[in-house]
């Protein structure tokens, strides 16, 4: 199996936006790319065939969840995660760090790793840099992530400083442990909202020469402008020729702002989660189709959209399905939302390749109405 | 739109089995046919495209549920149920009788009809023969059913006698009220487990000359042999050249026994309901894939099955999905179960046309292991 590497195809001369190709053992992934999240070895409600149909090339899956159920050993026995879930596209696995750190007060941090209790049955487990790598190697993802702490906003400088130092030491241990051929290990820059800590984190991780870098610890409750500022300071610290991944970001405005600042990869549960709550993404912003005002609206979710949902079903029908809690409702909104974001990223990429990203960006903002959902 | 009518193609000389075609405004339905149930204007977890893919030609939908949510007026505005749910195959609607009678003690029966409280919000409603027809005409199904009482087993003779007489009077009122062109109105023979009451019910309804007849009030808790006996007594009372429909029956053994006794149409929620509980249908009987014994079973649900689920996923993966309550698990088991029953009916039909039904029947019973699944 080929290793993961990255080719830059074109850069926008006026912004940081760039188009590239991420070569993986499971196909070439055109970037910038949005990766749908398949937490438990499935992108909620979707088949792998439907993911292919909407143009998804790479998904994210969660080490923490798969470690607990069904267990990484079982997935290894099945021939790895691709084979287990019947998905032959790219897979990136997170390290489990984000989940176990969110388990407070059910977890205890030490230099060695994190002791935590399962959110399912309360059983005690231990996750360390080495264990996170062992699990991800068993899963056989194309891209594995280092074990890190994602600090929420706001956080005291002292805490962040200590945390970043530990995350850096853990990255080194991950690198040392990692041996799986064909699987790339990406590191995660942390540092909260402190520029100098971001700088420190980036410079140490870059020195370790990982094949790709994520910017973690953003979109954790901070105001959008602060996130953009940190991004503008952090991205230039990363190697130009390597892929850059902004974790946990998945609304159209965040995506285009990330791309503008030089990000190549994104993932987020938001499009699939809000879909199940009856909210859909459109070029005009979000639309809560569950609302009573759509009961007799016989138009598609988004006029002009060519996705399966919009070609075949009305807002009125989808609203009915959601109101009576029918699975098909969740399927149709999820399908549309993922199709929307993936098509959006495809268009962004085309505009970069054509040299028209700047005008694409302006046109987007001319009609997109930002709205705070939950 | 053409009216509904029925052509008999071939009869088994040794049993009551027969193959025919039910002509409807939404296509020709080869019989015997199993109709998946789409209670709330959707066959749970499935798209109409998937229904077509597995060969479903006709589905059943529920008047009671659609009347409450989203309301038959809204569906009429949408252009009828076919258009609302994007299904261009056949639709049979029940009358709502079965549901409102099950609402005891939330319902009150009079000669006029049934006053009941909604299971959703407790609001009071009234369903009568005329109202049931009005709703079904608004829904625009291909086949509507008369408003009846389905008496559960066991029931006192006196109660059944009164109930059947009322159901017969109601059938007459339905017939009088029904005017929709292209929609056929089928009557329902009741009479519980009392042969003479079945006879009385059938003879009065047959005299009213409906285009099709259902046998209701079976598979309501009685032993299988009793059901077969009643069926053997009732079917010969129905017109030979009209379609016969056994309501609420949907396991492979019940289906083949029904066909053997001259039934052309079936419906049941069982295949879709047990699917969501992790039980699948196979030619050997049911298999509870949710069980721990399948955790590391990397075979398909049913060896040799050509359905989408069995071609792509293992028992281990499906069990995982069901254990962690992922929608895809429900989708895959539902898909398989409906594919199984529809393919089974297709094979039964072929055997009738080829004159080999009797040996098909024997082979089926040689390997099918009956198991009581609730």
XYZ file of C-alpha atoms in Angstrom:
748
model
C 0.000 0.000 0.000
C 1.209 3.434 -0.931
C 1.987 5.898 1.815
C 0.003 9.068 2.261
C 1.431 12.135 0.573
C 0.262 15.479 -0.648
C 0.528 17.383 -3.917
C -0.244 21.084 -4.147
C -1.976 21.867 -7.436
C -2.776 25.546 -7.261
C -2.705 28.430 -4.828
C -4.837 31.552 -4.774
C -2.488 34.525 -5.221
C -4.640 36.866 -3.111
C -5.562 34.599 -0.178
C -4.182 31.489 1.494
C -6.584 29.220 -0.393
C -5.038 26.223 -2.126
C -6.134 23.165 -4.064
C -4.271 19.902 -3.781
C -4.489 16.141 -3.801
C -4.007 13.958 -0.772
C -2.782 10.584 -2.039
C -3.851 7.718 0.215
C -3.892 3.919 -0.029
C -7.646 4.306 -0.569
C -7.601 6.767 -3.410
C -6.713 10.340 -4.177
C -8.573 12.917 -2.120
C -8.966 16.292 -3.834
C -8.482 19.100 -1.319
C -9.831 21.212 0.229
C -11.970 18.381 1.530
C -14.780 18.033 4.032
C -14.818 14.660 5.802
C -18.201 13.431 7.089
C -17.984 11.874 10.543
C -18.651 8.166 10.979
C -18.314 7.923 14.738
C -19.267 4.288 15.194
C -18.026 2.851 11.887
C -20.977 4.401 10.045
C -21.805 7.925 8.927
C -25.141 8.151 10.683
C -28.076 7.050 8.449
C -25.893 6.700 5.306
C -24.595 3.696 3.391
C -21.071 3.814 1.935
C -22.702 3.769 -1.510
C -24.617 6.920 -0.711
C -21.409 8.550 0.526
C -19.784 7.737 -2.795
C -22.862 9.031 -4.614
C -22.573 12.468 -3.017
C -18.856 12.565 -3.753
C -17.410 11.850 -0.300
C -13.828 10.632 -0.652
C -12.722 10.459 2.959
C -14.495 10.078 6.282
C -13.470 10.382 9.900
C -14.056 7.686 12.481
C -13.572 7.726 16.241
C -10.987 5.723 18.109
C -12.674 6.154 21.476
C -16.049 4.811 20.306
C -14.647 1.938 18.251
C -12.289 0.930 21.052
C -15.293 0.554 23.378
C -17.675 -0.963 20.820
C -17.136 -3.284 19.027
C -13.437 -3.170 20.032
C -10.434 -2.598 17.784
C -9.413 -6.257 17.964
C -12.714 -7.331 16.447
C -12.332 -4.751 13.682
C -8.789 -5.968 13.051
C -10.152 -9.511 12.749
C -12.668 -8.234 10.191
C -9.743 -7.022 8.098
C -9.665 -3.471 9.407
C -12.171 -0.651 9.472
C -12.482 -0.276 5.687
C -13.448 -3.895 5.312
C -15.601 -3.973 8.473
C -17.790 -1.101 7.302
C -17.495 -1.769 3.555
C -15.950 1.623 2.761
C -13.086 1.684 0.291
C -12.489 5.433 0.403
C -10.121 7.221 2.748
C -10.473 7.043 6.520
C -8.944 9.330 9.081
C -9.203 8.279 12.710
C -8.945 10.669 15.596
C -6.882 9.623 18.595
C -9.651 9.367 21.182
C -8.120 12.277 23.066
C -10.989 14.654 22.408
C -13.550 12.160 23.740
C -11.733 11.019 26.864
C -10.902 14.582 27.861
C -14.591 15.495 27.469
C -15.468 12.777 29.983
C -14.615 14.996 32.986
C -15.108 14.218 35.845
C -14.921 10.585 34.707
C -11.219 10.839 33.785
C -7.844 11.379 35.430
C -4.862 12.764 33.547
C -1.256 11.817 34.242
C 1.938 12.098 32.265
C 1.458 8.489 31.270
C -2.027 8.952 29.820
C -5.691 9.217 30.761
C -7.643 6.864 32.987
C -11.354 7.140 32.222
C -14.683 5.488 32.752
C -16.723 4.381 29.749
C -19.773 6.564 29.100
C -21.672 3.349 28.354
C -21.146 1.078 31.351
C -18.769 2.961 33.658
C -15.990 0.406 33.177
C -12.446 1.725 33.714
C -10.039 2.125 30.804
C -6.666 3.684 30.129
C -5.694 5.563 26.993
C -2.131 6.707 26.354
C -0.220 7.866 23.288
C 0.967 4.302 22.742
C -2.481 2.799 23.207
C -4.064 5.354 20.842
C -1.550 4.349 18.174
C -2.065 0.641 18.816
C -5.819 1.060 18.347
C -5.492 3.171 15.218
C -3.028 0.719 13.707
C -5.517 -2.082 14.361
C -8.281 -0.029 12.741
C -6.022 0.485 9.730
C -7.077 4.031 8.902
C -5.212 5.927 6.184
C -4.451 8.783 8.530
C -4.006 8.412 12.288
C -3.808 11.321 14.713
C -1.524 11.873 17.682
C -3.003 11.659 21.176
C -3.610 15.194 22.398
C -5.597 17.302 24.790
C -8.083 19.672 23.171
C -8.466 22.515 25.692
C -11.877 24.173 25.757
C -12.433 27.932 25.689
C -11.893 29.885 27.863
C -8.867 28.371 29.649
C -6.225 29.784 31.995
C -2.829 30.362 30.423
C -1.093 28.193 33.019
C -3.322 25.257 32.274
C -2.892 25.615 28.519
C 0.867 25.931 28.837
C 1.183 22.709 30.799
C -1.283 20.949 28.539
C 0.522 21.945 25.340
C 3.843 20.778 26.716
C 2.323 17.402 27.570
C 0.582 17.160 24.184
C 3.973 17.779 22.551
C 5.659 15.048 24.624
C 2.765 12.735 23.759
C 3.172 13.490 20.040
C 6.778 12.343 20.323
C 5.715 9.112 22.013
C 3.084 8.538 19.294
C 5.679 9.048 16.600
C 8.013 6.591 18.281
C 5.283 3.969 18.659
C 3.845 4.311 15.164
C 5.072 1.739 12.632
C 2.141 0.832 10.373
C 3.105 1.087 6.711
C 0.727 2.995 4.462
C -0.784 4.824 7.418
C 0.250 8.440 7.966
C 0.421 9.953 11.435
C -0.592 13.609 11.674
C 0.248 15.827 14.637
C -2.076 18.343 16.271
C -1.067 21.899 17.108
C -2.652 23.119 20.332
C -2.109 26.243 22.430
C -5.620 27.521 23.032
C -6.065 31.188 22.212
C -2.465 32.087 23.163
C -0.383 33.011 20.141
C 2.964 32.269 21.711
C 1.815 28.833 22.895
C 0.524 28.055 19.402
C 3.903 29.075 18.045
C 5.762 26.889 20.529
C 3.493 23.924 19.813
C 3.844 24.292 16.045
C 7.599 24.731 16.027
C 8.230 21.634 18.168
C 5.821 19.470 16.161
C 7.163 20.702 12.835
C 10.657 19.782 13.984
C 9.449 16.194 14.423
C 8.587 16.123 10.701
C 5.075 14.678 10.631
C 3.527 14.161 7.162
C 0.591 16.436 8.022
C -0.633 18.819 10.705
C -3.947 19.561 12.308
C -4.960 22.737 14.043
C -6.836 21.538 17.106
C -8.532 23.374 19.935
C -10.505 25.735 17.715
C -14.293 25.955 17.335
C -14.500 25.103 21.035
C -16.686 28.001 22.110
C -14.565 31.033 21.148
C -15.995 33.865 19.008
C -15.511 33.258 15.248
C -13.193 36.245 14.837
C -10.859 34.915 17.521
C -10.762 31.568 15.753
C -9.901 33.265 12.471
C -7.134 35.258 14.157
C -5.555 32.182 15.715
C -5.813 30.416 12.381
C -4.075 33.294 10.613
C -1.243 33.136 13.102
C -0.950 29.358 13.191
C -1.220 28.249 9.566
C 1.946 30.111 8.434
C 3.886 28.162 11.082
C 3.081 24.885 9.308
C 5.055 23.419 6.396
C 3.795 24.785 3.117
C 3.932 21.487 1.230
C 2.106 19.400 3.832
C -1.652 19.016 4.370
C -3.288 21.177 7.045
C -6.388 20.025 8.829
C -8.783 22.147 10.876
C -10.567 19.837 13.314
C -14.258 19.982 14.199
C -15.360 22.647 11.745
C -18.309 22.147 9.429
C -20.530 25.078 8.504
C -20.233 26.700 5.098
C -18.945 29.996 6.496
C -16.310 28.331 8.709
C -15.204 26.137 5.826
C -14.713 28.947 3.355
C -12.944 31.074 5.985
C -10.694 28.115 6.800
C -9.865 27.549 3.146
C -9.122 31.250 2.721
C -6.547 30.903 5.505
C -4.829 27.895 3.966
C -6.658 24.889 5.429
C -6.934 21.717 3.306
C -9.044 19.353 5.428
C -12.078 19.659 7.691
C -14.413 17.385 9.635
C -17.484 18.001 11.772
C -20.521 16.179 13.165
C -22.638 19.295 12.713
C -24.163 18.601 9.258
C -25.272 15.104 10.272
C -26.338 16.082 13.785
C -28.469 19.087 12.857
C -29.964 17.047 10.013
C -31.443 14.645 12.548
C -32.834 17.605 14.467
C -34.551 18.825 11.315
C -32.198 21.594 10.228
C -30.744 21.699 6.746
C -27.921 23.632 5.127
C -28.501 25.844 2.109
C -26.501 28.497 0.305
C -28.677 31.040 2.089
C -27.907 29.636 5.534
C -29.752 27.089 7.641
C -33.425 26.190 7.316
C -35.314 24.422 10.094
C -37.619 22.284 7.991
C -39.155 20.845 11.154
C -40.938 24.172 11.703
C -44.716 24.404 11.277
C -44.297 26.992 8.522
C -43.140 24.216 6.177
C -46.131 21.914 6.747
C -47.642 22.808 3.361
C -44.475 23.828 1.550
C -44.261 21.600 -1.496
C -40.896 22.929 -2.673
C -37.640 20.972 -2.270
C -35.370 21.686 0.708
C -33.250 23.912 -1.510
C -34.373 25.163 -4.894
C -31.891 24.237 -7.590
C -30.177 21.535 -5.497
C -29.559 18.357 -7.498
C -29.253 15.941 -4.596
C -31.441 12.842 -4.310
C -33.506 14.415 -1.540
C -34.216 17.639 -3.407
C -34.959 15.863 -6.681
C -37.597 13.656 -5.070
C -39.131 15.050 -1.896
C -40.842 18.171 -0.619
C -40.305 20.141 2.550
C -43.857 19.192 3.571
C -43.121 15.476 3.276
C -39.763 15.709 5.046
C -41.304 17.796 7.821
C -44.008 15.149 8.254
C -41.382 12.386 8.492
C -39.400 14.331 11.082
C -42.502 15.157 13.131
C -43.522 11.507 13.327
C -39.926 10.468 13.946
C -39.465 8.366 10.827
C -35.943 7.241 9.949
C -36.423 8.250 6.319
C -36.688 11.875 7.473
C -33.262 11.637 9.102
C -31.885 9.954 6.016
C -33.159 12.616 3.631
C -31.929 15.616 5.647
C -28.547 13.981 6.314
C -28.144 13.169 2.652
C -28.883 16.741 1.674
C -26.582 18.294 4.277
C -23.591 16.155 3.366
C -24.260 16.652 -0.328
C -24.434 20.383 0.289
C -21.084 20.620 2.092
C -19.254 18.271 -0.228
C -20.571 20.055 -3.306
C -19.673 23.357 -1.682
C -16.078 22.193 -1.163
C -15.952 20.929 -4.729
C -16.983 24.371 -5.977
C -14.452 26.072 -3.750
C -11.776 23.821 -5.199
C -12.856 24.533 -8.771
C -12.758 28.251 -8.102
C -9.196 27.949 -6.754
C -8.121 25.947 -9.801
C -9.763 28.497 -12.102
C -8.244 31.415 -10.231
C -11.631 32.766 -9.175
C -11.682 31.942 -5.472
C -11.859 35.574 -4.423
C -15.033 36.221 -6.399
C -16.512 32.897 -5.281
C -15.860 34.018 -1.716
C -17.577 37.373 -2.311
C -20.595 35.763 -3.966
C -20.923 33.321 -1.095
C -21.025 36.061 1.512
C -23.450 38.135 -0.538
C -26.238 35.594 -0.001
C -25.201 33.553 3.042
C -27.021 34.551 6.173
C -25.158 33.436 9.287
C -27.385 31.944 11.939
C -26.512 30.534 15.293
C -27.942 27.010 15.620
C -28.185 25.589 19.131
C -57.041 6.258 -14.621
C -57.914 2.625 -15.118
C -59.983 0.856 -12.512
C -58.614 -1.996 -10.450
C -59.322 -5.463 -11.808
C -57.920 -8.922 -11.537
C -56.797 -11.572 -14.018
C -56.219 -15.160 -12.963
C -53.231 -16.620 -14.838
C -52.805 -20.086 -13.434
C -54.128 -22.325 -10.676
C -52.431 -25.180 -8.896
C -54.487 -28.312 -9.638
C -53.640 -29.942 -6.293
C -54.013 -26.989 -3.894
C -55.813 -23.672 -3.811
C -52.702 -21.772 -4.923
C -53.124 -19.370 -7.828
C -51.106 -16.804 -9.755
C -52.712 -13.685 -11.137
C -52.299 -10.041 -11.964
C -53.953 -7.223 -10.100
C -54.291 -4.329 -12.535
C -54.182 -0.931 -10.813
C -53.810 2.681 -11.932
C -50.235 2.398 -10.622
C -49.154 -0.678 -12.488
C -49.806 -4.377 -12.686
C -49.219 -6.256 -9.459
C -48.288 -9.916 -9.946
C -50.005 -12.070 -7.328
C -49.616 -13.655 -4.871
C -48.136 -10.468 -3.472
C -46.727 -9.375 -0.144
C -47.299 -5.676 0.589
C -44.784 -3.970 2.912
C -46.447 -1.655 5.412
C -45.827 2.085 5.196
C -47.816 3.197 8.227
C -46.959 6.880 8.165
C -46.495 7.407 4.417
C -43.125 5.631 4.523
C -42.095 2.002 4.784
C -39.915 2.391 7.855
C -36.227 3.096 6.990
C -36.745 2.555 3.213
C -36.867 4.933 0.260
C -39.353 4.264 -2.545
C -36.353 3.576 -4.792
C -35.193 0.825 -2.489
C -38.697 -0.640 -2.470
C -38.616 -0.746 -6.270
C -35.124 -2.255 -6.120
C -36.295 -5.224 -4.047
C -39.280 -5.691 -6.323
C -42.085 -4.272 -4.178
C -45.055 -3.386 -6.377
C -47.640 -2.413 -3.815
C -47.538 -1.148 -0.258
C -50.090 -0.628 2.476
C -50.577 2.633 4.299
C -52.685 3.481 7.341
C -55.714 5.713 7.303
C -55.746 6.203 11.076
C -52.138 7.418 11.244
C -52.302 9.617 8.161
C -55.599 11.131 9.264
C -53.940 12.239 12.525
C -50.582 13.233 11.029
C -50.126 15.020 8.687
C -53.884 14.923 7.924
C -55.584 13.654 4.774
C -56.379 17.192 3.593
C -52.690 18.056 3.508
C -51.934 14.864 1.580
C -54.738 15.680 -0.847
C -53.188 19.119 -1.359
C -49.874 17.425 -2.114
C -51.614 15.573 -4.937
C -52.471 12.435 -2.993
C -50.430 9.874 -1.127
C -48.460 8.625 -4.165
C -47.234 12.099 -4.919
C -46.717 13.055 -1.264
C -44.404 10.121 -0.588
C -42.946 9.844 -4.107
C -44.161 6.273 -4.665
C -45.615 5.461 -8.067
C -46.412 1.821 -7.330
C -49.686 0.529 -5.946
C -51.061 1.624 -2.583
C -53.702 -0.077 -0.512
C -55.049 1.835 2.481
C -56.695 0.195 5.423
C -59.809 1.812 6.839
C -58.485 2.830 10.229
C -60.858 0.365 11.874
C -58.132 -1.913 13.163
C -56.294 0.972 14.853
C -59.256 2.728 16.452
C -60.636 -0.521 17.807
C -57.223 -1.275 19.357
C -57.415 2.008 21.249
C -59.658 0.555 23.988
C -60.444 2.020 26.487
C -59.895 5.257 24.540
C -62.776 4.555 22.137
C -66.569 4.228 22.177
C -68.464 2.262 19.571
C -71.936 3.135 18.330
C -73.924 2.167 15.262
C -72.844 5.456 13.735
C -69.108 4.869 14.167
C -66.281 5.050 16.683
C -65.387 7.997 18.899
C -61.770 7.766 19.983
C -58.942 9.690 21.518
C -55.728 10.158 19.569
C -52.833 8.056 20.916
C -50.626 11.108 20.348
C -52.302 13.996 22.140
C -55.558 12.601 23.517
C -57.686 14.792 21.238
C -61.163 13.425 20.432
C -62.025 12.204 16.943
C -64.802 10.322 15.232
C -64.378 7.694 12.550
C -67.332 6.238 10.687
C -67.734 4.251 7.478
C -68.362 7.510 5.608
C -65.411 9.270 7.185
C -63.086 6.330 6.467
C -64.080 6.501 2.820
C -63.711 10.272 2.702
C -60.162 9.987 4.074
C -59.171 7.160 1.745
C -60.562 9.023 -1.246
C -58.474 12.040 -0.248
C -55.401 9.833 0.088
C -56.110 8.470 -3.384
C -54.989 4.905 -2.785
C -55.536 2.309 -5.494
C -57.435 0.062 -3.126
C -59.486 1.300 -0.178
C -60.916 -0.928 2.531
C -64.307 -0.895 4.200
C -64.538 0.254 7.812
C -64.729 -2.848 9.995
C -64.127 -4.197 13.435
C -61.309 -6.733 13.731
C -62.250 -8.858 16.762
C -59.319 -10.257 18.727
C -59.010 -13.872 19.849
C -60.574 -15.254 21.954
C -63.980 -13.553 21.762
C -67.462 -14.497 22.966
C -69.827 -15.648 20.252
C -72.414 -13.019 21.178
C -69.919 -10.225 20.818
C -68.652 -11.511 17.479
C -72.185 -11.964 16.164
C -73.151 -8.378 16.917
C -69.848 -7.080 15.648
C -70.083 -8.930 12.329
C -73.616 -7.667 11.750
C -72.451 -4.103 12.348
C -69.375 -4.574 10.137
C -71.707 -5.776 7.379
C -73.979 -2.741 7.735
C -70.882 -0.527 7.731
C -69.639 -2.184 4.531
C -72.917 -1.222 2.896
C -72.531 2.382 4.035
C -68.940 2.446 2.726
C -70.083 1.137 -0.636
C -72.783 3.789 -0.818
C -70.375 6.573 0.087
C -67.537 5.490 -2.201
C -67.353 7.298 -5.556
C -63.682 7.801 -6.407
C -62.904 6.640 -9.935
C -59.887 4.379 -10.333
C -59.976 3.412 -6.679
C -61.348 -0.017 -5.798
C -63.145 -0.663 -2.519
C -62.550 -4.093 -0.978
C -64.754 -5.556 1.746
C -63.543 -7.466 4.796
C -65.009 -10.774 5.923
C -65.101 -11.080 9.711
C -66.684 -13.630 12.042
C -63.878 -14.516 14.438
C -63.337 -18.240 14.824
C -67.026 -19.091 14.256
C -67.576 -20.848 10.936
C -71.228 -19.961 10.614
C -70.548 -16.270 11.309
C -67.773 -16.256 8.712
C -70.250 -17.800 6.280
C -72.903 -15.195 7.050
C -70.390 -12.351 6.721
C -69.045 -13.649 3.418
C -72.417 -14.301 1.836
C -73.764 -10.826 2.641
C -70.614 -9.072 1.445
C -70.396 -11.144 -1.715
C -73.968 -10.199 -2.500
C -72.891 -6.534 -2.463
C -70.461 -7.315 -5.307
C -67.206 -5.710 -4.153
C -64.244 -5.963 -6.584
C -62.139 -7.762 -3.952
C -62.388 -9.368 -0.532
C -60.184 -9.499 2.507
C -60.230 -12.098 5.232
C -59.858 -10.076 8.417
C -59.682 -11.077 12.050
C -57.073 -13.788 11.586
C -53.540 -13.878 12.995
C -54.958 -12.148 16.073
C -53.646 -14.561 18.671
C -55.278 -17.852 17.633
C -53.220 -21.029 17.106
C -51.930 -21.366 13.511
C -53.982 -24.499 12.851
C -57.192 -22.707 13.810
C -56.300 -19.898 11.424
C -55.700 -22.393 8.620
C -59.038 -24.067 9.336
C -60.964 -20.805 9.218
C -59.141 -19.893 6.041
C -60.059 -23.205 4.441
C -63.702 -22.617 5.289
C -63.791 -18.958 4.308
C -61.878 -18.754 1.037
C -64.291 -20.999 -0.897
C -67.086 -18.599 0.048
C -65.407 -15.807 -1.918
C -65.772 -15.207 -5.664
C -63.271 -17.256 -7.598
C -62.365 -14.533 -10.079
C -61.778 -11.750 -7.532
C -58.654 -11.023 -5.488
C -58.500 -12.372 -1.924
C -56.483 -10.639 0.711
C -55.383 -12.061 4.066
C -54.747 -9.136 6.402
C -51.854 -8.863 8.835
C -49.933 -11.966 7.861
C -46.239 -11.861 7.058
C -44.010 -14.788 7.969
C -42.817 -17.185 5.303
C -44.791 -20.124 6.725
C -48.041 -18.141 7.044
C -47.608 -16.773 3.536
C -47.110 -20.132 1.882
C -49.968 -21.647 3.869
C -52.172 -18.732 2.841
C -51.249 -19.105 -0.818
C -51.935 -22.837 -0.607
C -55.445 -21.983 0.565
C -56.123 -19.544 -2.263
C -54.973 -16.154 -0.927
C -53.602 -13.584 -3.400
C -52.539 -10.655 -1.197
C -50.864 -10.229 2.177
C -49.527 -7.419 4.362
C -47.790 -7.325 7.724
C -45.593 -5.058 9.844
C -43.689 -8.062 11.157
C -40.746 -8.127 8.701
C -40.010 -4.440 9.225
C -40.701 -4.473 12.964
C -38.560 -7.487 13.841
C -35.824 -6.099 11.592
C -35.510 -3.093 13.857
C -35.298 -5.418 16.841
C -32.425 -7.251 15.195
C -34.200 -10.330 13.861
C -33.938 -11.350 10.243
C -35.836 -13.782 8.050
C -34.095 -16.607 6.241
C -35.222 -19.725 4.433
C -34.230 -21.640 7.551
C -36.389 -19.494 9.836
C -35.538 -16.420 11.864
C -32.067 -15.421 13.029
C -31.537 -12.929 15.833
C -28.413 -11.221 14.545
C -28.374 -8.985 17.608
C -27.221 -11.973 19.684
C -23.677 -12.081 21.069
C -22.968 -15.281 19.142
C -22.784 -13.217 15.941
C -20.247 -10.672 17.219
C -17.419 -12.267 15.190
C -19.487 -13.869 12.471
C -18.196 -12.446 9.218
C -20.733 -14.203 7.015
C -23.697 -12.404 5.422
C -27.104 -12.508 7.145
C -28.119 -15.336 4.810
C -25.675 -17.290 2.707
C -26.635 -17.185 -0.950
C -28.943 -14.173 -0.573
C -28.402 -11.606 -3.338
C -29.833 -8.581 -1.570
C -27.849 -5.376 -1.084
C -27.337 -6.114 2.602
C -26.049 -9.641 2.095
C -23.807 -8.672 -0.815
C -22.054 -5.991 1.232
C -22.206 -6.487 4.986
C -21.436 -9.112 7.606
C -23.458 -10.284 10.574
C -20.689 -8.921 12.818
C -21.000 -5.431 11.344
C -24.799 -5.424 11.411
C -24.806 -6.683 14.986
C -22.426 -3.868 15.935
C -24.706 -1.291 14.293
C -27.748 -2.663 16.113
C -25.958 -2.797 19.472
C -24.904 0.847 19.218
C -28.337 1.794 17.878
C -27.216 3.059 14.488
C -29.904 3.728 11.880
C -27.907 1.920 9.208
C -28.407 -1.300 11.191
C -32.174 -0.880 10.982
C -31.922 -0.072 7.309
C -29.864 -3.159 6.469
C -32.038 -5.641 8.372
C -35.258 -4.100 7.038
C -33.924 -4.210 3.496
C -33.027 -7.870 3.851
C -36.342 -8.883 5.434
C -38.470 -7.205 2.788
C -36.242 -8.537 0.030
C -36.576 -11.989 1.541
C -40.394 -11.975 1.645
C -40.842 -10.363 -1.757
C -38.376 -12.755 -3.375
C -40.096 -15.614 -1.581
C -43.468 -14.568 -3.040
C -41.905 -14.221 -6.475
C -40.618 -17.792 -6.247
C -43.980 -19.065 -5.050
C -45.583 -17.386 -8.056
C -43.056 -18.872 -10.468
C -43.672 -22.321 -9.031
C -47.424 -21.902 -9.543
C -46.904 -20.768 -13.133
C -44.553 -23.698 -13.764
C -46.921 -26.157 -12.120
C -44.439 -27.030 -9.367
C -46.006 -25.329 -6.355
C -46.537 -28.586 -4.489
C -42.842 -29.501 -4.617
C -41.843 -25.919 -3.804
C -44.092 -26.198 -0.756
C -42.484 -29.472 0.318
C -38.948 -28.141 -0.138
C -39.810 -25.068 1.883
C -41.044 -27.087 4.823
C -38.080 -29.443 4.664
C -35.702 -26.705 5.762
C -37.870 -24.048 7.431
C -37.723 -24.151 11.186
C -40.739 -22.459 12.722
C -39.916 -20.189 15.633
C -42.180 -17.983 17.599
C -40.928 -14.397 17.431
C -43.072 -11.867 19.189
